[in-house]
XYZ file of C-alpha atoms in Angstrom:
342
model
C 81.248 -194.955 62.577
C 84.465 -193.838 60.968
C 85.426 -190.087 60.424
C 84.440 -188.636 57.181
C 88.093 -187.425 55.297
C 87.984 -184.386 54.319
C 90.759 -182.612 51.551
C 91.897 -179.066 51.608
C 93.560 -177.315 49.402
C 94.413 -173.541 49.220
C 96.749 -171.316 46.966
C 97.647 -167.402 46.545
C 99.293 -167.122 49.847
C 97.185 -165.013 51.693
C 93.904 -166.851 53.061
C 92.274 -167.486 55.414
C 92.847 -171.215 55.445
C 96.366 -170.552 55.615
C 95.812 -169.091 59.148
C 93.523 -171.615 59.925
C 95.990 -174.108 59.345
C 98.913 -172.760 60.712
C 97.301 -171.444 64.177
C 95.596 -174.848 64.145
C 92.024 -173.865 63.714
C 90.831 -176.600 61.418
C 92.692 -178.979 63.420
C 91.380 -177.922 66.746
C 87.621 -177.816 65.401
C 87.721 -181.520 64.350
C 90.036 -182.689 66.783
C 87.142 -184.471 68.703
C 86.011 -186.389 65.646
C 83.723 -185.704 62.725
C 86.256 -186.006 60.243
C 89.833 -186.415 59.551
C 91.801 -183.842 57.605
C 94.607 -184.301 54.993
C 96.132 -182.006 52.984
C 95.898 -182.422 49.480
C 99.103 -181.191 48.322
C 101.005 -183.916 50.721
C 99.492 -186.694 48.252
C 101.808 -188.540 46.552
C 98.946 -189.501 43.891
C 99.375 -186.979 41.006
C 95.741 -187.132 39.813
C 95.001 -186.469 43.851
C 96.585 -183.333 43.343
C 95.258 -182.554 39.994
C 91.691 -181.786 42.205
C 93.330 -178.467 43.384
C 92.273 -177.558 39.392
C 89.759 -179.421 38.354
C 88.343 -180.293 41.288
C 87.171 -184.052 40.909
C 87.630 -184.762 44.449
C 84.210 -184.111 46.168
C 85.507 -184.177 50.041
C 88.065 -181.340 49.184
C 87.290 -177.433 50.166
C 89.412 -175.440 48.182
C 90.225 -171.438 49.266
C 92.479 -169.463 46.725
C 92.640 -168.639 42.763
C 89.937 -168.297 41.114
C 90.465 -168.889 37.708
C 91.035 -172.800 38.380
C 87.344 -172.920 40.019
C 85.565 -170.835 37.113
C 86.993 -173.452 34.648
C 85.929 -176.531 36.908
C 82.764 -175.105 37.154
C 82.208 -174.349 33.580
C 83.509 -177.692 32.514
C 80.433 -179.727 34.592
C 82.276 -179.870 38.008
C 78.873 -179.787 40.941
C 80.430 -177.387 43.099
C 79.537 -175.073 45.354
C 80.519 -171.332 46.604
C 80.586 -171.101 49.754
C 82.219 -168.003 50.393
C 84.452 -165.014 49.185
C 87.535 -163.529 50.396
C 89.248 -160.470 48.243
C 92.457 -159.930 48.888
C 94.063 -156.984 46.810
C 97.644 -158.083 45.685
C 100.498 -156.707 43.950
C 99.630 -156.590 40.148
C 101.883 -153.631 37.698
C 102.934 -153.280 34.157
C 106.058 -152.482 33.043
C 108.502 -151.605 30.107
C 111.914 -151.194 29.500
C 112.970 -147.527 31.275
C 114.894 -146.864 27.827
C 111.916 -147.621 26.272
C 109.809 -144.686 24.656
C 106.626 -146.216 26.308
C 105.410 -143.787 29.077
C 102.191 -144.321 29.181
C 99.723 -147.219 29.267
C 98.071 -144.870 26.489
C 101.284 -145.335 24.443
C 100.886 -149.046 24.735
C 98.708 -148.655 21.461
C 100.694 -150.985 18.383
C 102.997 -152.793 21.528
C 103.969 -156.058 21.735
C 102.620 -157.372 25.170
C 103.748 -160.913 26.631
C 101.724 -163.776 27.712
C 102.895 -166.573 29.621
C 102.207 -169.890 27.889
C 102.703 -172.745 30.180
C 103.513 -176.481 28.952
C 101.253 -179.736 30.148
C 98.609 -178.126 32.682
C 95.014 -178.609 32.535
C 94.290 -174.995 33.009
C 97.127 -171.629 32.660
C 96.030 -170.089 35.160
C 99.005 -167.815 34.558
C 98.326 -166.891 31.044
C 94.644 -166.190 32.030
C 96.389 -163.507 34.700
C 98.225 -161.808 32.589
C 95.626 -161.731 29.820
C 93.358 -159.684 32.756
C 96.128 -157.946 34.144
C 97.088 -156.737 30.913
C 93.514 -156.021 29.864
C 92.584 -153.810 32.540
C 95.806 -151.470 31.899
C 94.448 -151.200 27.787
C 90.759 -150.514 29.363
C 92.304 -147.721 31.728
C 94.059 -146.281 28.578
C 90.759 -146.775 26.699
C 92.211 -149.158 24.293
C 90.757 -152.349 22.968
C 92.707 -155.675 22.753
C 92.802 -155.103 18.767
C 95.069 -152.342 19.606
C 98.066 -154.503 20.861
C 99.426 -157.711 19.899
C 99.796 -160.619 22.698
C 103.095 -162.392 22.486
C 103.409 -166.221 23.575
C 106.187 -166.553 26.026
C 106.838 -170.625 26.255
C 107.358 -171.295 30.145
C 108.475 -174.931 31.067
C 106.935 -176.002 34.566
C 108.725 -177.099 37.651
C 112.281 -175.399 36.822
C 112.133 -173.427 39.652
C 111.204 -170.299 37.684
C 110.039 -167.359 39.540
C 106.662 -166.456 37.979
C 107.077 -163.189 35.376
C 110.855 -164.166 35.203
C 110.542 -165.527 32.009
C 108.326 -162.705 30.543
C 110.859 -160.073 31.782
C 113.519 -162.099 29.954
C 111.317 -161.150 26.621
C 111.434 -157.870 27.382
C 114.832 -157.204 27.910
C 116.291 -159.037 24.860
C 113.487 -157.145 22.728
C 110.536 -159.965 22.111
C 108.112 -157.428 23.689
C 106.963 -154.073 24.921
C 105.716 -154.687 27.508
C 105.062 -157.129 30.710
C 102.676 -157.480 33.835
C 103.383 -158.987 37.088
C 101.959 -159.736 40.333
C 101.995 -161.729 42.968
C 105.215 -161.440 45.491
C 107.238 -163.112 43.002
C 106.626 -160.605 40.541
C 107.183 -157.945 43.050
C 110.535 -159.408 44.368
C 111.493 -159.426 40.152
C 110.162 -155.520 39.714
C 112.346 -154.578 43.101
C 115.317 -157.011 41.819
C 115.384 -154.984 38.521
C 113.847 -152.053 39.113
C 116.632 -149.608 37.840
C 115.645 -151.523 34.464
C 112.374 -150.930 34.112
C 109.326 -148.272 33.773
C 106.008 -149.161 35.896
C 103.044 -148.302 33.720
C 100.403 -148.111 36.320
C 100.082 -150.227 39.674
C 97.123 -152.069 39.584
C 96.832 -152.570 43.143
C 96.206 -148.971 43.922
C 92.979 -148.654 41.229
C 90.558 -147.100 42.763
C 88.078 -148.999 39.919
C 87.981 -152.881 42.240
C 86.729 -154.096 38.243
C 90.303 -152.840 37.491
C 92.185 -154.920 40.703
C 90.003 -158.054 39.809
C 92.604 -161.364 38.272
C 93.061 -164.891 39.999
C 93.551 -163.870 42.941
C 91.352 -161.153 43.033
C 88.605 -162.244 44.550
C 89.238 -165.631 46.131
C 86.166 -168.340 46.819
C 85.752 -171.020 48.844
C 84.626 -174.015 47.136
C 83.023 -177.714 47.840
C 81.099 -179.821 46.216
C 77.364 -179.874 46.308
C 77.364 -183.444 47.079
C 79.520 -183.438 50.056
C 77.286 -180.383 51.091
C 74.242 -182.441 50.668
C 75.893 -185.410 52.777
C 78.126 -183.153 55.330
C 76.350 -179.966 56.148
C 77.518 -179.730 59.607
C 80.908 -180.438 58.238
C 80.951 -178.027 56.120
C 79.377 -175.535 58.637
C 82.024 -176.220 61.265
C 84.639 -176.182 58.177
C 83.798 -172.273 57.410
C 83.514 -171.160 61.029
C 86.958 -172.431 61.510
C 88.045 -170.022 58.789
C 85.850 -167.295 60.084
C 87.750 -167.540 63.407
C 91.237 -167.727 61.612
C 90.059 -164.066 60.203
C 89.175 -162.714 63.447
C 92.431 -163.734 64.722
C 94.116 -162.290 61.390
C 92.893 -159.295 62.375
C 93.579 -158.877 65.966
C 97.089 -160.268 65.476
C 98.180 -158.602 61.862
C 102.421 -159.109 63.150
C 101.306 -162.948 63.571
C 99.151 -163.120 60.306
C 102.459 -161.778 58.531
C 104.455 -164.353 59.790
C 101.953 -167.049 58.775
C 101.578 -165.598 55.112
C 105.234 -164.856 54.815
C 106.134 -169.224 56.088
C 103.226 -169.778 53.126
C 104.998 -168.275 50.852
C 109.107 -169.399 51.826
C 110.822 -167.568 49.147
C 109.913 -163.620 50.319
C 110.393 -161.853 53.310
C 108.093 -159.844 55.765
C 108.384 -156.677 54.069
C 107.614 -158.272 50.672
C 104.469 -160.122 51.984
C 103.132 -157.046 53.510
C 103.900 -154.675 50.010
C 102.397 -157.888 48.144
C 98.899 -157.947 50.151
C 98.765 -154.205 51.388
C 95.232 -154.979 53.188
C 95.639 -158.389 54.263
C 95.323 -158.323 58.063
C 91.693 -156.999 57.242
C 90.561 -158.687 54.512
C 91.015 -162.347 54.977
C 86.937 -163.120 56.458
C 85.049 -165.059 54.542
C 82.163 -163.464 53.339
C 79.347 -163.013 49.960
C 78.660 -159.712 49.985
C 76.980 -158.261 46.339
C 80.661 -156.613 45.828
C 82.268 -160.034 45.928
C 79.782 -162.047 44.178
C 80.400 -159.292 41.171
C 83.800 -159.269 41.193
C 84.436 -163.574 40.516
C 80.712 -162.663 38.026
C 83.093 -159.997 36.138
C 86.127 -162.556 36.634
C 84.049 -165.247 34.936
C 83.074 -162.849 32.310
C 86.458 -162.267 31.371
C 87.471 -165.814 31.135
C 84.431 -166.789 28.864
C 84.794 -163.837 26.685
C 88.468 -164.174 26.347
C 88.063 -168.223 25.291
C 89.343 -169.889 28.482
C 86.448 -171.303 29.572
C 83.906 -174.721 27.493
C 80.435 -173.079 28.830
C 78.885 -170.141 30.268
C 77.162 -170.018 33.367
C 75.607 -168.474 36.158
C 77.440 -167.166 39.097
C 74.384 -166.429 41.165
C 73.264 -169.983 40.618
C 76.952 -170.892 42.241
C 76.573 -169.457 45.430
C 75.540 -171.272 48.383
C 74.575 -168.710 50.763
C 73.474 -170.966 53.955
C 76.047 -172.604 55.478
C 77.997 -169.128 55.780
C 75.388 -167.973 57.186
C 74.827 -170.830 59.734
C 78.879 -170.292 60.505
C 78.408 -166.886 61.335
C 75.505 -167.905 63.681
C 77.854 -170.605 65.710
C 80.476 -167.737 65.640
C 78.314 -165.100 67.094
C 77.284 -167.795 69.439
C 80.449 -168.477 70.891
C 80.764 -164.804 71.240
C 78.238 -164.451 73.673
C 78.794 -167.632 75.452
C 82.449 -166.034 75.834
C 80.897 -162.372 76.965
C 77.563 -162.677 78.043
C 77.485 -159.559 79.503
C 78.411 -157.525 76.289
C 76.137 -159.362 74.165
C 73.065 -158.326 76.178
């Protein structure tokens, strides 16, 4: 019997499947047989690589974003939660320092910019900013009638730093203000920070509903079918991740140097600003404070248009097999340390 291929896909830089793949977790678990793993984004097919968003590929797991997921889901896609990571990131607005904007209260009447990306299935990025920008106006206790969102066209694969062409719209005068996240958008804030005014940094919200955008939280994702086919798979597919974590967080100087190769354009210090927490908060897991934040996330998207149908995000969740994975974990454990398990 031949191995049963499996995809995987991940995106946002700091998860736990990047560990996994770079300390050679996944590849170690499966490396007696059971299946054979590819990446997805090393297919030359386009429409291969279109499953990272709309998931159409049912032997692909997919760890990252979660605004690509939401709208697979809510456009008929059969998949599956498996599990939740949340991974606070770098997320701020800004303004012009000569501006007379001070405040995220003085935002009120302001032209705000929205990314508005050319010839892809779902904008992630606009939905970001849309949230980012949303929870600033709900901190200030204004309402999105209060502001006026600004289209900023963005043409894909020119190499474009994401928020670079937003801050371009605020410094010739197009807008008021701009959000970014992400390291790119913290590399851009450093790069001109003489230039501009931060607002508020999201990141440091105490309110999680108020840190909660793509990447914010992050689920793990299969579909239902290769669940129902490949449970063992799938089993030994989380448990790889859940050791990856461990690692992460025995080893946070290695996990740096993994999410810092992920990303390739920032540098130590930038990855570790970006994802303040992330030694700690790479596991896998579906706590009721995870499963509301993508609910609230979900929310958002629906009631701000981006998504074709409502639906439940209890009904997503597949709470056994990371359950079972934690089980073979804690096994290993005491095979490993018999004596402190007893």
């Amino acid at each position: 019997m031949s191995d049963t291929e499996i995809l995987f896909t991940r995106c946002g830089g700091a998860t736990a499947s990047t560990i996994a793949i770079q300390q050679n977790f996944l590849q170690d678990e499966f490396a007696d047989g059971g299946a054979v793993l590819r990446s997805l984004q090393e297919s030359s097919d386009a429409a291969v690589r279109e499953s990272h968003f709309d998931h159409s590929i049912p032997s692909m797991f997919r760890e990252g974003g979660n605004i690509p997921p939401i709208w697979a889901r809510a456009r008929g896609a059969d998949t599956a939660v498996l599990a939740i990571s949340w991974v606070d990131e770098f997320q701020s607005i800004v303004t012009r320092a000569d501006s007379d904007i001070r405040s995220l209260e003085d935002l009120a009447g302001k032209r705000l910019a929205v990314p508005l990306y050319e010839g892809i299935s779902i904008d992630f990025q606009r939905g970001a900013n849309f949230h980012g920008l949303a929870n600033g106006l709900d901190i200030a206790g204004l309402a999105r009638a209060d502001v006026t969102f600004v289209d900023v066209p963005v043409e894909r694969g020119q190499g474009v730093a994401s928020g670079a062409a937003e801050l371009a719209a605020l410094f010739d005068g197009r807008v008021d203000a701009v959000f970014l996240r992400q390291s790119s958008g913290l590399r851009l804030f450093r790069e001109h920070g003489n230039a501009l005014r931060e607002l508020v940094r999201l990141t440091d919200e105490p309110n999680a509903l108020h840190r909660i955008n793509n990447g914010t939280p992050r689920p793990l994702t299969v579909h239902r079918s290769f669940l129902a086919e490949h449970r063992d798979l799938v089993v030994r597919y989380i448990a790889a991740l859940l050791r990856a974590a461990q690692w992460s967080e025995a080893n946070p100087d290695g996990a740096l140097d993994a999410l810092t190769r992920e990303d390739g354009r920032s540098d130590r210090e930038t990855i570790a600003a970006t994802f303040p927490h992330y030694a700690t908060s790479l596991r896998p897991k579906l706590t009721a404070e995870y499963i509301a934040g993508l609910s609230a996330q979900k929310d958002f998207l629906f009631a701000w248009g981006f998504l074709e149908a409502d639906f439940d995000v209890a009904d997503w969740i597949e709470r056994g097999p990371l359950e079972e994975a934690e089980a073979l974990i804690a096994a290993e454990t005491r095979a490993q340390n018999p004596i402190a398990a007893e």
